[in-house]
Coordinates of C-alpha atoms in Angstrom, one line a residue:
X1 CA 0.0 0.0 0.0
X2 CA 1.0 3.5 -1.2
X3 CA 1.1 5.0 2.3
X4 CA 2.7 1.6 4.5
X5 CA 5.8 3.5 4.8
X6 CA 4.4 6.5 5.8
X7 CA 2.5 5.0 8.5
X8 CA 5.3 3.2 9.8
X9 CA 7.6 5.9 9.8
X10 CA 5.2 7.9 11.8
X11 CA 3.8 5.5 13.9
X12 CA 5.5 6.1 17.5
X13 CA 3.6 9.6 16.8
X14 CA 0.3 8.1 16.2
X15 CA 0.6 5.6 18.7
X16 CA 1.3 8.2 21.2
X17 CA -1.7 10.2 20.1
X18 CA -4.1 7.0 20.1
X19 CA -3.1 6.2 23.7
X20 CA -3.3 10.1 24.7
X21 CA -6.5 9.8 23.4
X22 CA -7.9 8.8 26.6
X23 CA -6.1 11.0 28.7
X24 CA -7.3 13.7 30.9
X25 CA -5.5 16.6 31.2
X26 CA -6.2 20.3 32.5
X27 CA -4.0 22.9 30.1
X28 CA -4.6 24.4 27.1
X29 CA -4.8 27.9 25.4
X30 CA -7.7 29.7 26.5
X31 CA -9.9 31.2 23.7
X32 CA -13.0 33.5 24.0
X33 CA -16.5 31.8 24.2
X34 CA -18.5 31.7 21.0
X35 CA -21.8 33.9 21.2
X36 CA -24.8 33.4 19.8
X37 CA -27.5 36.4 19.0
X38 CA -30.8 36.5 19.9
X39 CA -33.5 39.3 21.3
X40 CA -34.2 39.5 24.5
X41 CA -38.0 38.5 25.1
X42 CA -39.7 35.9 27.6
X43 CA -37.4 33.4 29.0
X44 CA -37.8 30.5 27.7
X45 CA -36.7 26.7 29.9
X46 CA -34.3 24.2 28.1
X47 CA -33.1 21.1 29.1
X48 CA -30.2 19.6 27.5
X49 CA -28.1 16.6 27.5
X50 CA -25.2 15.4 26.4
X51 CA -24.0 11.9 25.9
X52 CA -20.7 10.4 24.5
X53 CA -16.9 10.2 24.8
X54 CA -14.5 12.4 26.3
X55 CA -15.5 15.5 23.5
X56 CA -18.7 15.7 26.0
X57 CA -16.7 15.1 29.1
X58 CA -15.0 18.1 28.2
X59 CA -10.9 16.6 27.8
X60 CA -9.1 19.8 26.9
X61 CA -11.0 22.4 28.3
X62 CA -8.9 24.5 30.5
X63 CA -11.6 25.6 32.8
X64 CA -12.8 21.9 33.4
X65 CA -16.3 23.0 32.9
X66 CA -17.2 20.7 30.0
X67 CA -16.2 21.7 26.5
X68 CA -19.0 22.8 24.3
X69 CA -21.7 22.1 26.4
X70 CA -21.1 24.6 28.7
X71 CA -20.1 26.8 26.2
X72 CA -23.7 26.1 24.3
X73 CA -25.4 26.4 27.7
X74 CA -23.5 30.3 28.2
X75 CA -24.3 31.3 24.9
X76 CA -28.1 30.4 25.2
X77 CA -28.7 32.1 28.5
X78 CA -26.4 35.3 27.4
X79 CA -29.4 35.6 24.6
X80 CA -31.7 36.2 27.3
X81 CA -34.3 34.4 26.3
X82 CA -33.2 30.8 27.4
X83 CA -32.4 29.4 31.3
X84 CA -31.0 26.3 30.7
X85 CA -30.3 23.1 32.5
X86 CA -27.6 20.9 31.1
X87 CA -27.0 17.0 32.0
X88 CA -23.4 16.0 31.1
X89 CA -23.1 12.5 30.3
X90 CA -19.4 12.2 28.6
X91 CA -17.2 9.6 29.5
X92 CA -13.8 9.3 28.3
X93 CA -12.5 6.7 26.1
X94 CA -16.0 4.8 25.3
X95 CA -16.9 3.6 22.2
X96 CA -20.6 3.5 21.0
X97 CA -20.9 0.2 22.8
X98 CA -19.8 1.3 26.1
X99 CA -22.1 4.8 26.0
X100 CA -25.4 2.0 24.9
X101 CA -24.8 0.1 27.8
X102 CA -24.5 2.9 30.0
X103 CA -27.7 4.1 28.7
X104 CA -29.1 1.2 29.3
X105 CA -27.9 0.7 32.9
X106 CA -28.1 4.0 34.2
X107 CA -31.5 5.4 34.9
X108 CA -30.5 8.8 36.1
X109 CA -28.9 9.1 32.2
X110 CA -32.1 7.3 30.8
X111 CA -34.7 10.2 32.7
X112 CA -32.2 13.1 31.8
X113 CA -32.3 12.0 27.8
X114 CA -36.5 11.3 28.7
X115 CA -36.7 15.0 30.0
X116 CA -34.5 16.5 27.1
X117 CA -35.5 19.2 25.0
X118 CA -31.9 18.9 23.4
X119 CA -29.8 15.7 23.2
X120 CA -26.3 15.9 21.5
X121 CA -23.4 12.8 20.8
X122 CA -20.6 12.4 20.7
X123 CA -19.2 9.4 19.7
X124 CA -17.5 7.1 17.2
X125 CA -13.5 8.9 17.8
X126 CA -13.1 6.2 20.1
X127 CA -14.8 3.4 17.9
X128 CA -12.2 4.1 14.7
X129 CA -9.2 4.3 17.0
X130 CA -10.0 0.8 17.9
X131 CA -10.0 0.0 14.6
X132 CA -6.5 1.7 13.6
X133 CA -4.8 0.5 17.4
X134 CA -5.8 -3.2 16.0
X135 CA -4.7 -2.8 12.3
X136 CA -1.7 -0.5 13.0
X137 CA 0.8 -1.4 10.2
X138 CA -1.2 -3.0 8.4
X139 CA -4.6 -1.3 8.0
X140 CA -6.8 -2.3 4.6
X141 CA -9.9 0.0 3.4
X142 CA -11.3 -3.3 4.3
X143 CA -10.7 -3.2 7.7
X144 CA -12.0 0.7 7.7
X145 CA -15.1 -0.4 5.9
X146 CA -15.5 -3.2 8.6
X147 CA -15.2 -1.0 11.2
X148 CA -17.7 1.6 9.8
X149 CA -20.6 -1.4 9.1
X150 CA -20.1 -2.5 13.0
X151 CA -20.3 1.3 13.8
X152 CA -23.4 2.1 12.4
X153 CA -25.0 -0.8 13.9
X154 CA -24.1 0.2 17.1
X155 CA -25.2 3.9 16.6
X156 CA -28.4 2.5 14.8
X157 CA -29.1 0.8 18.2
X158 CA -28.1 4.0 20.5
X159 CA -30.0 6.3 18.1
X160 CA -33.3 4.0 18.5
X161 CA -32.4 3.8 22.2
X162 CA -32.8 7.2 22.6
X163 CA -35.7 8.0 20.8
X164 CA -37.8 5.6 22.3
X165 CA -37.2 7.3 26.1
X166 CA -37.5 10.6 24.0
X167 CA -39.6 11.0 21.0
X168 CA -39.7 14.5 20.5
X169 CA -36.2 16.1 21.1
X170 CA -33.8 16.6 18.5
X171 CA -30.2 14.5 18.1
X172 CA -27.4 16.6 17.6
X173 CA -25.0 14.1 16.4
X174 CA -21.3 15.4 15.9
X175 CA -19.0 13.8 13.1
X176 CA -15.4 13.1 13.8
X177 CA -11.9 13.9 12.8
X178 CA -8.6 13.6 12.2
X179 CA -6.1 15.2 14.9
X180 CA -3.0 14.3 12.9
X181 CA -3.8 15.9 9.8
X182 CA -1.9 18.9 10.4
X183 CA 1.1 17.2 11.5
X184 CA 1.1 14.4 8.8
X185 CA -0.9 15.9 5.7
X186 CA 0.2 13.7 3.4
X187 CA -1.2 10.5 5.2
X188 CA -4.0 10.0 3.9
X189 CA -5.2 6.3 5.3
X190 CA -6.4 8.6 8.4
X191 CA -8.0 11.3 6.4
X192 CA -9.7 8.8 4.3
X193 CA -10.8 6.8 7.0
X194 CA -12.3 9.6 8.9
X195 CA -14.1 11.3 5.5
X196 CA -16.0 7.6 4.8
X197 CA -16.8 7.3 8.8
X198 CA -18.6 10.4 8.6
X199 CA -20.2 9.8 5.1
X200 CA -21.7 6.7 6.4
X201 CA -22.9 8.3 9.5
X202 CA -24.2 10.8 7.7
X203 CA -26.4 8.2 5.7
X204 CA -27.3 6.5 9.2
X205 CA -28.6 10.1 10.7
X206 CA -30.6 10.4 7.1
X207 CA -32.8 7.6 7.9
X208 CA -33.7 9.1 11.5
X209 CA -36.2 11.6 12.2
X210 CA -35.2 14.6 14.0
X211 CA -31.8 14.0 13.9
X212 CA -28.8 16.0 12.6
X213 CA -25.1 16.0 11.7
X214 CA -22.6 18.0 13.2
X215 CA -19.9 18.4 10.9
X216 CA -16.3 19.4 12.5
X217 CA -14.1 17.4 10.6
X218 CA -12.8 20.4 8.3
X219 CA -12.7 22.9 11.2
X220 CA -10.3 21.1 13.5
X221 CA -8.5 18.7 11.4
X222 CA -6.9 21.7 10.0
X223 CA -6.9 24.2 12.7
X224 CA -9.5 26.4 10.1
X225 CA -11.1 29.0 11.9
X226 CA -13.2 32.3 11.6
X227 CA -11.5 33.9 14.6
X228 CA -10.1 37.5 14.1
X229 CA -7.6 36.6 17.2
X230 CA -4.1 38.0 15.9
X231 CA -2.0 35.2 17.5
X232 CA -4.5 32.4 16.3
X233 CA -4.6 33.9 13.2
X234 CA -0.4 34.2 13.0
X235 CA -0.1 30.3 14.3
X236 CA -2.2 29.4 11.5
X237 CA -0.1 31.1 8.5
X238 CA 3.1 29.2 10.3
X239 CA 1.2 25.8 10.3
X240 CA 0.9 26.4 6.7
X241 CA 3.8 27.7 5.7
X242 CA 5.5 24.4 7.5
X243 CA 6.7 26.7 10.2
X244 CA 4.9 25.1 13.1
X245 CA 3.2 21.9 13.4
X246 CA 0.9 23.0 15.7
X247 CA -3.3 22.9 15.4
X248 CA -4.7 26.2 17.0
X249 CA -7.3 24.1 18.0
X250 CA -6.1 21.1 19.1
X251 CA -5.3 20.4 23.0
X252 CA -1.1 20.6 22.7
X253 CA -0.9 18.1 25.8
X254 CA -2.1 15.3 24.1
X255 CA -2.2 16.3 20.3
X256 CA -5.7 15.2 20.0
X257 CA -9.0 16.9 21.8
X258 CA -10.0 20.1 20.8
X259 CA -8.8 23.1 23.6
X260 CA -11.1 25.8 24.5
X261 CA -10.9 27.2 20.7
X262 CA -11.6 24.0 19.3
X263 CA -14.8 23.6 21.7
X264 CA -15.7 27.5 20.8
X265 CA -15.8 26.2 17.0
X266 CA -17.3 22.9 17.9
X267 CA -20.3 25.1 19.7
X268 CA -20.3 27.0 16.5
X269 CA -21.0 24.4 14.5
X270 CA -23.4 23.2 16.8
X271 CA -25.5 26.3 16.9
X272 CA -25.2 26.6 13.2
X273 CA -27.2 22.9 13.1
X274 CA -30.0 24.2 16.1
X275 CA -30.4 27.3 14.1
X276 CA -31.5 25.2 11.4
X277 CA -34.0 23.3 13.3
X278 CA -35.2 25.6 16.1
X279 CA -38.4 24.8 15.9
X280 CA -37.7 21.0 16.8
X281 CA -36.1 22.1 20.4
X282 CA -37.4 25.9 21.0
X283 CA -40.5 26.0 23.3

């Protein structure tokens, strides 16, 4: 295979970054929140939970208050016409499997997503790591397209899990990406792998009613962003230029969750979605 060589040569890098992956860590650059507009009027009450891996838990988020769901849950109330109530469900290092059988174990998690008015996942980061951590040197599209099929199946199952404690909420389902694009650009067994992922997920969320794709996968794969942050802005130019390796908006202690930029452009992208569906979740 065209790029065996390449993963080999960088494979003490990725290895590091798929064991970081379920690290937990408290640094990162600090970035300011995202904000969403709104006008003023009666307050309205919103309840929203959050269930997944470790990009709902929050990994990377130098305040330790939970990533973008805090961030969403700032941005609503600063409209002032939301008070909301967020449930955070994120756990580290699980796969879909692992986040269903919570789910099903747990009833505190099983009346939260009941009583939701917003649910959001994340999950499935976890799920192609496995894949890649049993295939390392040797990965085939096969494998990938293996590990997609059992995926699917899995988020099938959490998807219908879900919307049988909670028929009326809408799913905010975010894609995944590829950390190491930035550092390894020509590589492109990860990028591939993460662009089919998400198209098939994509096709999953199609056949669901009410719920919607978040996609990130440009945004911090390449450290793009719409910030007007001078430094951000000069870190970016060097990245490209092949003067820094670094992502903006990836957590530099691990190399692979987002740090408080990358969960201001995850929350973007978010809102972008709930904008587009408000009258699924807005009261």
């Amino acid at each position: 295979m065209k790029w065996r060589s390449a993963l080999i040569n960088c494979g003490v890098v990725l290895l590091a970054g798929v064991l970081a992956f379920g690290g937990w860590q408290l640094f990162g650059p600090t970035a300011n929140q995202s904000r969403l507009a709104g006008t003023p009027g009666s307050v309205k009450h919103l309840r929203l939970t959050a269930v997944g891996d470790s990009l709902t838990h929050g990994v990377g988020d130098a305040t330790s208050s939970g990533g973008y769901v805090a961030l969403v849950k700032t941005d609503l109330a600063q409209s002032g016409e939301y008070k909301v109530t967020t449930s955070n469900f994120g756990v580290t290092g699980n796969t879909a499997p692992q986040v269903q059988k919570r789910l099903d174990a747990q009833p505190k998690m099983q009346k939260a997503v009941r009583q939701a008015d917003i649910i959001t996942l994340t999950v499935g980061g976890n799920d192609l790591m496995a894949v890649l951590r049993k295939h390392f040197f040797d990965i085939t599209s096969a494998d990938v397209q293996t590990g997609i099929a059992g995926f699917q199946t899995h988020l099938t199952k959490l998807l219908t899990t879900m919307r049988k404690l909670n028929p009326r909420a809408p799913i905010y389902v975010f894609g995944i990406y590829n950390p190491f694009y930035v550092y390894f650009p020509k590589l492109t067994a990860m990028t591939d792998s993460v662009t089919k992922w998400n198209a098939a997920t994509k096709q999953t969320l199609a056949k669901q009613s009410r719920v919607h794709f978040v996609d990130i996968d440009q945004v911090l794969s390449t450290g793009a962003t719409q910030s007007t942050d001078k430094s951000t802005k000069a870190s970016l130019k060097k990245a490209a230029q092949g003067e820094s390796d670094a992502n903006p908006l990836i957590f530099s202690q691990d190399h692979f969750h987002p740090n408080n930029a990358g969960y201001a452009q995850m929350t973007r992208k978010l809102w972008a979605s709930m904008q587009a569906s408000q009258s699924e979740w807005e009261k």
